Coordinates of C-alpha atoms in Angstrom, one line a residue:
X1 CA 67.6 25.1 -0.4
X2 CA 66.5 25.3 -4.1
X3 CA 63.1 23.7 -3.2
X4 CA 62.6 26.4 -0.5
X5 CA 63.5 29.1 -3.0
X6 CA 61.1 27.8 -5.6
X7 CA 58.4 27.5 -2.9
X8 CA 58.9 31.2 -2.1
X9 CA 58.8 32.2 -5.8
X10 CA 55.5 30.3 -6.3
X11 CA 52.3 32.3 -5.7
X12 CA 50.1 31.1 -2.8
X13 CA 46.9 29.1 -3.5
X14 CA 43.8 29.0 -1.4
X15 CA 41.5 26.0 -2.3
X16 CA 37.9 26.8 -3.2
X17 CA 38.6 30.6 -2.9
X18 CA 39.2 31.8 -6.4
X19 CA 39.1 35.6 -5.7
X20 CA 41.4 35.3 -2.8
X21 CA 43.9 33.2 -4.7
X22 CA 43.9 35.8 -7.6
X23 CA 44.4 38.7 -5.2
X24 CA 47.2 36.8 -3.4
X25 CA 48.8 36.1 -6.8
X26 CA 48.8 39.8 -7.6
X27 CA 50.3 40.6 -4.2
X28 CA 53.0 38.0 -4.7
X29 CA 53.9 39.2 -8.2
X30 CA 54.0 42.9 -7.3
X31 CA 56.0 42.2 -4.2
X32 CA 58.6 40.3 -6.2
X33 CA 58.7 43.0 -8.9
X34 CA 59.3 45.8 -6.5
X35 CA 61.7 43.8 -4.3
X36 CA 63.6 43.0 -7.5
X37 CA 63.5 46.7 -8.7
X38 CA 64.7 47.9 -5.3
X39 CA 67.7 45.5 -5.4
X40 CA 68.4 46.4 -9.0
X41 CA 68.2 50.1 -8.3
X42 CA 70.7 49.8 -5.4
X43 CA 73.1 47.7 -7.4
X44 CA 72.9 49.7 -10.7
X45 CA 73.0 53.1 -8.9
X46 CA 76.2 52.0 -7.2
X47 CA 77.6 50.7 -10.5
X48 CA 76.9 53.8 -12.6
X49 CA 78.0 56.2 -9.8
X50 CA 81.2 54.3 -9.2
X51 CA 80.6 54.6 -5.5
X52 CA 80.0 51.4 -3.6
X53 CA 79.5 52.7 -0.1
X54 CA 76.2 52.0 1.8
X55 CA 74.5 55.4 2.5
X56 CA 71.3 56.2 4.5
X57 CA 69.1 56.2 1.4
X58 CA 70.2 52.7 0.7
X59 CA 69.2 51.8 4.2
X60 CA 65.7 53.3 3.6
X61 CA 65.3 51.3 0.3
X62 CA 66.4 48.1 2.1
X63 CA 63.9 48.8 4.9
X64 CA 61.2 49.1 2.2
X65 CA 62.4 45.8 0.7
X66 CA 61.9 44.1 4.1
X67 CA 58.5 45.7 4.5
X68 CA 57.4 44.4 1.1
X69 CA 58.7 40.9 2.0
X70 CA 56.8 41.0 5.3
X71 CA 53.6 41.9 3.3
X72 CA 54.2 39.1 0.9
X73 CA 54.6 36.7 3.8
X74 CA 51.4 38.0 5.4
X75 CA 49.6 37.3 2.1
X76 CA 50.8 33.7 2.2
X77 CA 49.3 33.3 5.6
X78 CA 45.9 34.3 4.4
X79 CA 45.8 38.1 5.1
X80 CA 45.4 38.9 1.4
X81 CA 43.2 42.0 1.6
X82 CA 45.2 43.6 4.4
X83 CA 48.5 42.8 2.6
X84 CA 47.3 44.4 -0.6
X85 CA 46.3 47.6 1.1
X86 CA 49.6 47.8 3.0
X87 CA 51.6 47.0 -0.1
X88 CA 49.9 49.8 -2.1
X89 CA 50.5 52.2 0.8
X90 CA 54.2 51.4 1.2
X91 CA 54.8 51.5 -2.6
X92 CA 53.1 54.9 -2.9
X93 CA 55.1 56.3 0.1
X94 CA 58.3 54.8 -1.2
X95 CA 57.8 56.2 -4.7
X96 CA 56.8 59.7 -3.6
X97 CA 59.3 59.8 -0.8
X98 CA 62.1 58.9 -3.2
X99 CA 60.9 61.7 -5.5
X100 CA 60.9 64.1 -2.6
X101 CA 64.5 63.3 -1.6
X102 CA 65.5 63.1 -5.3
X103 CA 64.6 65.4 -8.2
X104 CA 61.0 66.0 -7.3
X105 CA 58.4 65.7 -10.0
X106 CA 61.2 65.3 -12.5
X107 CA 62.6 62.3 -10.7
X108 CA 62.1 59.0 -12.5
X109 CA 60.7 57.5 -9.2
X110 CA 57.7 59.9 -9.4
X111 CA 56.8 58.4 -12.8
X112 CA 56.5 55.0 -11.0
X113 CA 53.3 56.3 -9.5
X114 CA 51.6 55.0 -12.7
X115 CA 52.7 51.5 -11.7
X116 CA 51.5 52.0 -8.1
X117 CA 48.1 53.1 -9.4
X118 CA 47.8 50.0 -11.5
X119 CA 48.8 47.9 -8.5
X120 CA 46.1 49.7 -6.5
X121 CA 43.5 48.8 -9.1
X122 CA 44.6 45.2 -9.1
X123 CA 44.9 44.7 -5.3
X124 CA 42.4 47.1 -3.7
X125 CA 40.0 48.0 -6.5
X126 CA 39.1 50.8 -8.9
X127 CA 37.7 53.1 -6.2
X128 CA 41.0 52.9 -4.3
X129 CA 42.9 53.5 -7.5
X130 CA 40.8 56.7 -8.3
X131 CA 41.4 58.0 -4.7
X132 CA 45.1 57.2 -5.0
X133 CA 45.2 59.1 -8.3
X134 CA 43.9 62.2 -6.7
X135 CA 46.3 61.8 -3.9
X136 CA 49.2 61.4 -6.4
X137 CA 48.2 64.6 -8.2
X138 CA 48.2 66.4 -4.9
X139 CA 51.6 64.9 -4.1
X140 CA 53.0 66.1 -7.5
X141 CA 51.7 69.6 -6.8
X142 CA 53.3 69.5 -3.4
X143 CA 56.7 68.3 -4.8
X144 CA 56.7 71.1 -7.4
X145 CA 55.8 73.7 -4.7
X146 CA 58.6 72.4 -2.5
X147 CA 61.1 72.6 -5.3
X148 CA 60.0 76.2 -6.3
X149 CA 60.2 77.5 -2.8
X150 CA 63.3 75.6 -1.8
X151 CA 61.6 73.3 0.6
X152 CA 63.0 70.1 -1.0
X153 CA 66.0 68.6 0.9
X154 CA 68.0 68.2 -2.3
X155 CA 68.7 70.3 -5.3
X156 CA 67.9 69.1 -8.8
X157 CA 71.1 67.9 -10.5
X158 CA 70.8 66.6 -14.0
X159 CA 71.8 63.0 -14.3
X160 CA 73.4 61.3 -17.2
X161 CA 71.1 60.2 -20.1
X162 CA 72.1 56.6 -19.6
X163 CA 70.9 56.7 -16.0
X164 CA 67.6 58.2 -17.0
X165 CA 67.2 55.6 -19.7
X166 CA 67.9 52.7 -17.3
X167 CA 65.5 54.2 -14.7
X168 CA 62.8 54.8 -17.3
X169 CA 63.3 51.4 -18.8
X170 CA 62.8 49.8 -15.4
X171 CA 59.7 51.8 -14.6
X172 CA 58.1 51.0 -18.0
X173 CA 59.0 47.3 -17.7
X174 CA 57.2 47.2 -14.3
X175 CA 54.4 49.2 -15.9
X176 CA 54.2 46.8 -18.8
X177 CA 54.1 43.8 -16.5
X178 CA 51.3 45.4 -14.5
X179 CA 49.4 46.1 -17.8
X180 CA 50.0 42.5 -18.9
X181 CA 48.7 41.2 -15.6
X182 CA 45.7 43.5 -15.8
X183 CA 44.8 42.6 -19.4
X184 CA 45.5 38.9 -18.9
X185 CA 43.4 39.0 -15.7
X186 CA 40.6 40.7 -17.6
X187 CA 40.9 38.2 -20.5
X188 CA 40.8 35.2 -18.0
X189 CA 37.8 36.8 -16.3
X190 CA 36.1 37.3 -19.7
X191 CA 36.9 33.7 -20.6
X192 CA 35.5 32.5 -17.3
X193 CA 32.4 34.6 -17.9
X194 CA 32.0 33.2 -21.5
X195 CA 32.6 29.7 -20.1
X196 CA 30.1 30.3 -17.3
X197 CA 27.7 31.7 -19.8
X198 CA 28.0 28.6 -22.0
X199 CA 27.7 26.4 -18.9
X200 CA 24.7 28.5 -17.8
X201 CA 23.2 28.1 -21.2
X202 CA 23.7 24.4 -21.1
X203 CA 22.3 24.4 -17.6
X204 CA 19.3 26.4 -18.7
X205 CA 18.8 23.9 -21.5
X206 CA 19.1 21.0 -19.1
X207 CA 16.8 22.9 -16.6
X208 CA 14.3 23.5 -19.4
X209 CA 14.4 19.8 -20.3
X210 CA 14.2 18.8 -16.7
X211 CA 11.3 21.2 -16.2
X212 CA 9.5 19.6 -19.3
X213 CA 10.2 16.1 -17.9
X214 CA 9.0 17.3 -14.5
X215 CA 5.8 18.7 -16.0
X216 CA 5.3 15.5 -17.9
X217 CA 5.9 13.5 -14.8
X218 CA 3.6 15.8 -12.9
X219 CA 0.9 15.3 -15.5
X220 CA 1.4 11.6 -15.4
X221 CA 1.4 11.7 -11.6
X222 CA -1.9 13.6 -11.7
X223 CA -3.4 11.1 -14.1
X224 CA -2.0 8.2 -12.0
X225 CA -3.4 9.8 -8.8
X226 CA -6.7 10.3 -10.4
X227 CA -6.8 6.7 -11.6
X228 CA -5.6 5.5 -8.2
X229 CA -8.4 7.5 -6.5
X230 CA -10.9 6.1 -8.9
X231 CA -9.6 2.6 -8.3
X232 CA -9.7 3.2 -4.5
X233 CA -13.3 4.5 -4.8
X234 CA -14.2 1.4 -6.9
X235 CA -12.6 -1.0 -4.4
X236 CA -14.3 0.8 -1.5
X237 CA -17.6 0.5 -3.3
X238 CA -17.0 -3.1 -4.1
X239 CA -16.2 -3.7 -0.4
X240 CA -19.4 -2.0 0.6
X241 CA -21.4 -4.0 -1.9
X242 CA -19.8 -7.2 -0.7
X243 CA -20.7 -6.3 2.9
X244 CA -24.3 -5.7 1.8
X245 CA -24.8 -8.9 -0.3
X246 CA -23.3 -11.1 2.5
X247 CA -26.3 -10.2 4.6
X248 CA -28.7 -11.8 2.2
X249 CA -28.9 -15.6 2.3
X250 CA -31.7 -16.4 -0.1
X251 CA -30.7 -16.5 -3.8
X252 CA -34.0 -15.1 -5.0
X253 CA -33.5 -12.1 -2.8
X254 CA -29.7 -11.9 -3.3
X255 CA -29.6 -11.6 -7.1
X256 CA -32.0 -8.6 -7.5
X257 CA -30.2 -6.9 -4.6
X258 CA -26.8 -7.4 -6.3
X259 CA -27.7 -6.0 -9.7
X260 CA -29.6 -3.1 -8.2
X261 CA -26.7 -2.1 -5.9
X262 CA -24.1 -2.4 -8.7
X263 CA -26.2 -0.3 -11.1
X264 CA -26.8 2.4 -8.5
X265 CA -23.3 2.6 -7.1
X266 CA -21.5 2.6 -10.5
X267 CA -24.1 4.4 -12.7
X268 CA -24.6 1.6 -15.3
X269 CA -27.8 1.5 -17.2
X270 CA -28.1 -2.3 -17.0
X271 CA -26.7 -5.0 -14.9
X272 CA -27.8 -8.6 -15.2
X273 CA -26.8 -12.0 -13.7
X274 CA -26.9 -15.2 -15.8
X275 CA -26.7 -18.5 -14.0
X276 CA -26.0 -21.9 -15.7
X277 CA -28.8 -24.5 -15.6
X278 CA -28.3 -28.0 -14.1
X279 CA -27.0 -29.4 -17.4
X280 CA -24.5 -26.4 -17.8
X281 CA -25.7 -26.0 -21.3
X282 CA -27.6 -22.8 -21.1
X283 CA -27.2 -19.5 -19.1
X284 CA -30.5 -18.3 -17.8
X285 CA -31.0 -14.6 -17.0
X286 CA -32.0 -14.6 -13.3
X287 CA -31.8 -10.9 -12.3
X288 CA -31.8 -7.5 -14.0
X289 CA -31.6 -3.8 -12.9
X290 CA -33.4 -2.5 -16.1
X291 CA -36.9 -2.7 -17.4
X292 CA -35.7 -4.3 -20.6
X293 CA -33.8 -7.0 -18.6
X294 CA -37.0 -7.7 -16.6
X295 CA -38.9 -8.3 -19.8
X296 CA -36.2 -10.7 -20.8
X297 CA -36.6 -12.5 -17.5
X298 CA -40.3 -12.8 -18.0
X299 CA -39.6 -14.4 -21.4
X300 CA -37.2 -16.8 -19.6
X301 CA -34.3 -15.5 -21.8
X302 CA -31.4 -17.9 -22.0
X303 CA -28.2 -18.1 -24.0
X304 CA -26.6 -21.3 -25.0
X305 CA -23.1 -21.9 -23.6
X306 CA -20.3 -21.8 -26.2
X307 CA -22.5 -19.9 -28.7
X308 CA -21.4 -16.8 -30.6
X309 CA -23.2 -14.6 -28.1
X310 CA -20.8 -12.8 -25.7
X311 CA -22.6 -14.4 -22.8
X312 CA -22.1 -17.8 -24.3
X313 CA -18.4 -17.2 -24.9
X314 CA -17.7 -15.9 -21.4
X315 CA -19.6 -18.8 -19.7
X316 CA -17.7 -21.3 -21.9
X317 CA -14.2 -19.9 -21.6
X318 CA -14.4 -18.3 -18.2
X319 CA -12.7 -15.1 -19.4
X320 CA -14.0 -11.5 -19.3
X321 CA -14.9 -9.8 -22.6
X322 CA -15.5 -6.2 -23.6
X323 CA -17.9 -5.3 -26.5
X324 CA -19.1 -2.2 -28.2
X325 CA -22.5 -1.7 -29.8
X326 CA -21.2 -2.2 -33.3
X327 CA -19.6 -5.6 -32.6
X328 CA -22.2 -7.0 -30.1
X329 CA -23.6 -10.2 -31.3
X330 CA -26.8 -10.3 -29.2
X331 CA -29.5 -8.5 -31.3
X332 CA -32.2 -9.4 -28.8
X333 CA -30.4 -7.6 -26.0
X334 CA -29.8 -4.6 -28.2
X335 CA -33.5 -4.3 -28.9
X336 CA -34.4 -4.7 -25.2
X337 CA -31.7 -2.4 -23.9
X338 CA -31.4 0.2 -26.7
X339 CA -29.2 2.7 -24.8
X340 CA -26.3 0.3 -24.6
X341 CA -23.1 1.5 -26.2
X342 CA -20.5 -0.6 -24.3
X343 CA -20.8 -4.0 -22.7
X344 CA -18.7 -5.8 -20.2
X345 CA -19.3 -9.5 -19.3
X346 CA -17.4 -11.1 -16.4
X347 CA -17.4 -14.8 -15.5
X348 CA -18.9 -15.8 -12.1
X349 CA -16.5 -18.5 -10.9
X350 CA -16.2 -20.5 -7.7
X351 CA -12.9 -22.4 -7.5
X352 CA -12.3 -22.0 -11.3
X353 CA -15.7 -23.5 -12.0
X354 CA -18.0 -21.1 -14.0
X355 CA -21.5 -20.9 -12.5
X356 CA -22.7 -17.9 -14.6
X357 CA -21.9 -14.4 -15.8
X358 CA -22.2 -10.8 -14.7
X359 CA -23.5 -8.7 -17.6
X360 CA -22.8 -4.9 -17.3
X361 CA -24.0 -2.3 -19.9
X362 CA -23.1 1.4 -20.2
X363 CA -24.6 4.2 -22.3
X364 CA -21.1 5.6 -23.0
X365 CA -18.9 4.6 -25.9
X366 CA -15.7 2.7 -24.9
X367 CA -16.7 2.9 -21.2
X368 CA -14.7 -0.1 -20.1
X369 CA -11.0 -0.6 -19.9
X370 CA -8.7 -3.4 -18.8
X371 CA -8.4 -1.6 -15.4
X372 CA -12.2 -1.9 -15.1
X373 CA -12.0 -5.6 -16.0
X374 CA -9.4 -6.3 -13.2
X375 CA -11.3 -4.2 -10.7
X376 CA -14.9 -5.4 -11.5
X377 CA -13.6 -9.0 -11.6
X378 CA -13.0 -8.8 -7.9
X379 CA -16.7 -7.8 -7.5
X380 CA -17.8 -10.7 -9.8
X381 CA -15.8 -13.1 -7.7
X382 CA -17.5 -11.8 -4.5
X383 CA -20.9 -12.1 -6.2
X384 CA -20.1 -15.7 -7.2
X385 CA -19.1 -16.6 -3.7
X386 CA -22.3 -14.9 -2.3
X387 CA -24.4 -17.0 -4.7
X388 CA -22.6 -20.2 -3.8
X389 CA -23.0 -19.4 -0.1
X390 CA -26.7 -18.8 -0.6
X391 CA -27.1 -22.0 -2.5
X392 CA -25.2 -23.9 0.2
X393 CA -27.3 -22.2 2.9
X394 CA -30.5 -23.2 1.1
X395 CA -29.2 -26.7 0.7
X396 CA -28.3 -26.9 4.4
X397 CA -31.7 -25.5 5.3
X398 CA -33.4 -28.1 3.1
X399 CA -31.2 -30.9 4.6
X400 CA -32.0 -29.6 8.1
X401 CA -35.7 -29.5 7.4
X402 CA -35.6 -33.1 6.0
X403 CA -33.6 -34.2 9.0
X404 CA -36.2 -32.5 11.3
X405 CA -39.0 -34.3 9.4
X406 CA -37.3 -37.6 9.7
X407 CA -36.6 -37.0 13.4
X408 CA -40.2 -36.1 14.0
X409 CA -41.4 -39.2 12.2
X410 CA -39.0 -41.4 14.1
X411 CA -39.9 -39.7 17.4
X412 CA -43.7 -40.2 16.6
X413 CA -43.2 -43.8 15.7
X414 CA -41.0 -44.6 18.7
X415 CA -43.4 -42.9 21.2
X416 CA -46.4 -44.5 19.5
X417 CA -44.8 -48.0 20.0
X418 CA -43.7 -47.1 23.5
X419 CA -47.1 -45.8 24.6
X420 CA -48.8 -48.9 23.2
X421 CA -46.5 -51.1 25.2
X422 CA -46.9 -49.0 28.4
X423 CA -49.8 -50.2 30.6
X424 CA -50.8 -46.9 32.0
X425 CA -51.5 -43.5 30.4
X426 CA -50.0 -41.4 33.2
X427 CA -50.2 -40.3 36.8
X428 CA -52.5 -38.0 38.8
X429 CA -51.8 -36.2 42.1
X430 CA -54.9 -35.3 44.2
X431 CA -53.0 -33.5 46.9
X432 CA -52.3 -36.6 49.0
X433 CA -50.5 -39.1 46.9
X434 CA -49.9 -39.8 43.1
X435 CA -51.9 -42.6 41.5
X436 CA -51.7 -44.1 38.1
X437 CA -54.2 -43.3 35.3
X438 CA -55.5 -46.2 33.3
X439 CA -57.4 -43.9 30.9
X440 CA -57.5 -40.2 29.9
X441 CA -58.9 -38.0 32.6
X442 CA -62.2 -36.2 31.9
X443 CA -63.1 -32.8 33.4
X444 CA -66.4 -31.3 34.1
X445 CA -67.6 -28.4 32.2
X446 CA -67.1 -26.1 35.1
X447 CA -63.5 -27.1 35.4
X448 CA -60.8 -24.7 34.2
X449 CA -57.7 -26.9 33.8
X450 CA -54.4 -25.5 32.6
X451 CA -53.2 -27.8 29.8
X452 CA -49.5 -27.7 28.7
X453 CA -48.4 -30.0 26.0
X454 CA -45.2 -32.1 26.4
X455 CA -43.4 -31.5 23.1
X456 CA -40.4 -33.4 21.8
X457 CA -38.9 -32.6 18.5
X458 CA -42.2 -31.1 17.3
X459 CA -44.3 -34.0 18.4
X460 CA -46.7 -33.9 21.3
X461 CA -45.9 -37.0 23.5
X462 CA -48.1 -36.0 26.5
X463 CA -50.1 -33.4 28.3
X464 CA -49.6 -31.8 31.7
X465 CA -53.0 -30.7 33.2
X466 CA -53.4 -28.6 36.2
X467 CA -57.0 -28.3 37.5
X468 CA -57.8 -25.7 40.2
X469 CA -59.7 -26.9 43.2
X470 CA -61.4 -23.6 43.6
X471 CA -63.4 -22.0 40.8
X472 CA -62.1 -18.5 41.6
X473 CA -58.4 -19.4 41.3
X474 CA -56.5 -17.7 38.4
X475 CA -53.2 -19.0 37.1
X476 CA -50.4 -16.4 37.3
X477 CA -47.8 -15.8 34.7
X478 CA -45.1 -17.2 36.9
X479 CA -47.1 -20.4 37.5
X480 CA -47.7 -20.8 33.8
X481 CA -44.0 -20.2 33.1
X482 CA -43.0 -22.7 35.8
X483 CA -45.4 -25.3 34.4
X484 CA -44.0 -24.8 30.8
X485 CA -40.4 -25.1 32.0
X486 CA -41.4 -28.3 33.8
X487 CA -43.0 -29.6 30.7
X488 CA -39.8 -29.0 28.7
X489 CA -37.7 -30.8 31.2
X490 CA -40.2 -33.7 31.5
X491 CA -40.0 -34.1 27.7
X492 CA -36.2 -34.4 27.8
X493 CA -36.3 -36.7 30.8
X494 CA -38.9 -39.0 29.2
X495 CA -36.8 -39.2 26.0
X496 CA -33.7 -40.0 28.0
X497 CA -35.5 -42.8 29.9
X498 CA -36.9 -44.2 26.6
X499 CA -33.5 -44.1 25.0
X500 CA -32.0 -45.7 28.0
X501 CA -34.6 -48.5 27.9
X502 CA -34.0 -49.0 24.2
X503 CA -30.3 -49.1 24.9
X504 CA -30.7 -51.7 27.6
X505 CA -32.9 -53.8 25.3
X506 CA -30.2 -53.7 22.6
X507 CA -27.6 -54.5 25.2
X508 CA -29.6 -57.6 26.3
X509 CA -30.0 -58.7 22.7
X510 CA -26.3 -58.3 22.1
X511 CA -25.5 -60.1 25.3
X512 CA -27.8 -63.0 24.4
X513 CA -26.4 -63.3 20.9
X514 CA -22.9 -63.1 22.2
X515 CA -23.6 -65.8 24.8
X516 CA -25.4 -68.1 22.4
X517 CA -22.7 -67.6 19.8
X518 CA -20.0 -68.6 22.3
X519 CA -22.0 -71.6 23.5
X520 CA -22.8 -72.8 20.0
X521 CA -19.2 -72.2 18.9
X522 CA -18.0 -74.5 21.6
X523 CA -20.2 -77.4 20.4
X524 CA -19.1 -79.7 17.6
X525 CA -22.0 -82.2 17.7
X526 CA -25.3 -81.7 15.8
X527 CA -27.5 -82.8 18.7
X528 CA -25.7 -80.5 21.1
X529 CA -26.2 -77.5 18.8
X530 CA -29.9 -78.2 18.3
X531 CA -30.5 -78.8 22.0
X532 CA -28.6 -75.8 23.1
X533 CA -30.4 -73.6 20.6
X534 CA -34.0 -74.4 21.7
X535 CA -33.0 -74.4 25.3
X536 CA -31.5 -70.8 25.1
X537 CA -34.4 -69.5 23.1
X538 CA -36.9 -71.1 25.5
X539 CA -35.3 -69.5 28.5
X540 CA -35.2 -66.2 26.7
X541 CA -38.8 -66.1 25.4
X542 CA -40.9 -66.7 28.4
X543 CA -44.3 -68.4 28.1
X544 CA -43.4 -69.9 24.8
X545 CA -42.5 -73.4 23.4
X546 CA -39.5 -73.5 21.0
X547 CA -38.8 -76.4 18.6
X548 CA -36.2 -76.8 15.9
X549 CA -36.2 -79.4 13.1
X550 CA -34.2 -80.1 10.1
X551 CA -35.9 -80.2 6.7
X552 CA -34.8 -81.5 3.3
X553 CA -33.6 -78.6 1.0
X554 CA -35.5 -78.0 -2.2
X555 CA -34.3 -76.3 -5.4
X556 CA -36.3 -73.1 -5.0
X557 CA -35.5 -70.8 -2.2
X558 CA -39.1 -69.9 -1.8
X559 CA -39.9 -73.6 -1.2
X560 CA -37.9 -73.8 2.0
X561 CA -40.0 -74.9 4.8
X562 CA -39.7 -72.6 7.8
X563 CA -39.2 -73.9 11.3
X564 CA -42.4 -74.0 13.3
X565 CA -42.7 -71.7 16.2
X566 CA -45.6 -72.2 18.5
X567 CA -46.7 -70.0 21.3

């Protein structure tokens, strides 16, 4: 029961709705005050009058009490604005109605209009309080008019001073409570405003700091985006350069193309390429994009590896270096390239092996950064790979050329030996049948033969001659093409036949050696071995006499008497 009573006495709270909670608190407090005042008025009026009977006026007051309680309940349910308006209206009607049935404007209840006006200002707003003040003045004039003209239902009867004191004390206590609530509410509002202002000031400071940091971050982002764009442009340029240099296979054409392309794409006043010699002791300038560099090439300019020159240090250590004009150690390069203010030298490496250096000059002071080093090193690596590929391509071409020369030599020798061993030079077809040629055919001056060489691996191994039987005959392009295609296939077929014959001869030799080895391996007597040897060789070499004899060994190998072989 007590918990329910305390729950009723506690003002309602609406989470996250500060204004609604404050207005509901005012409704709750004013309702309790007036309900308490009504009960106190009924009890005290009975006590001081000495009459404890329940009259119609008490019933009206009790009805007002129930109405105020209903309004307080509606406020708890969330109808705060409607409850405040109804509460002010009921209080104003109750106060002025009591005055009308009481002593009029001299009645103590009429003075309670001041408390009602304060309640209106707290619950409904200052505009409603001003309007209610005008309505109260009109009500006071009406009460005075009713009293003067006898329209009031009761006649003024002076009450005891003690009753007036108690009534006025109750009104002023209520008025004081309202004033306290109003002032305390204003003070809390001012405190909240001050706190909000302080928080706003701190928030503004934080916002200013955040804005400064944002501007700094934005500036850093702009710089980073600019650097990223420059890096992307450089990488795109490097990719285009790499695509270009991969199309050139010869080193002598590749190097000038590389330095010229790099100088034009990046705007450097000099780009040079140094390559190590065969002893890896000197770096020789092989290509240049500037006139001064070309003069150095004509002088066969070279830098010793591991010297104090920046080129020598880079080719020795394999690490990129940046130099400005005041600390550059190459006086000769400064004289040949006078516009240089910054220099960047990158190693050319293939599988961590230094093969040279990429020398880049700029006419701007401090033109190169570590970002440039990391970006341009990618280009240097691509250039090194292109140089290595060109060298490998040239070596492969040289090897292929040597192989072709050896192949032609072997083919020429093989076909020379084959043609010498062959008893006829070719065949001739006269329209009836083919017949062998024992010597080269000779044609009359009036003949117009079509001669097509039979070429095998660059060597002419025969000729295909077509002689027209009619002097007016002209060879067509299709006939010539057919004859040339036939010549190509004849060359391949002849080579296949020759290779097959050589293979068969080798097979016969291997078979003979295998058989004689098996036969000799089965003999364990000296006479048997000697007899079998001369017999097998005699059967193999037709039209020949074979003999074998043992000789006495001598000290010198050159003195060994050879076995006699007679044909």
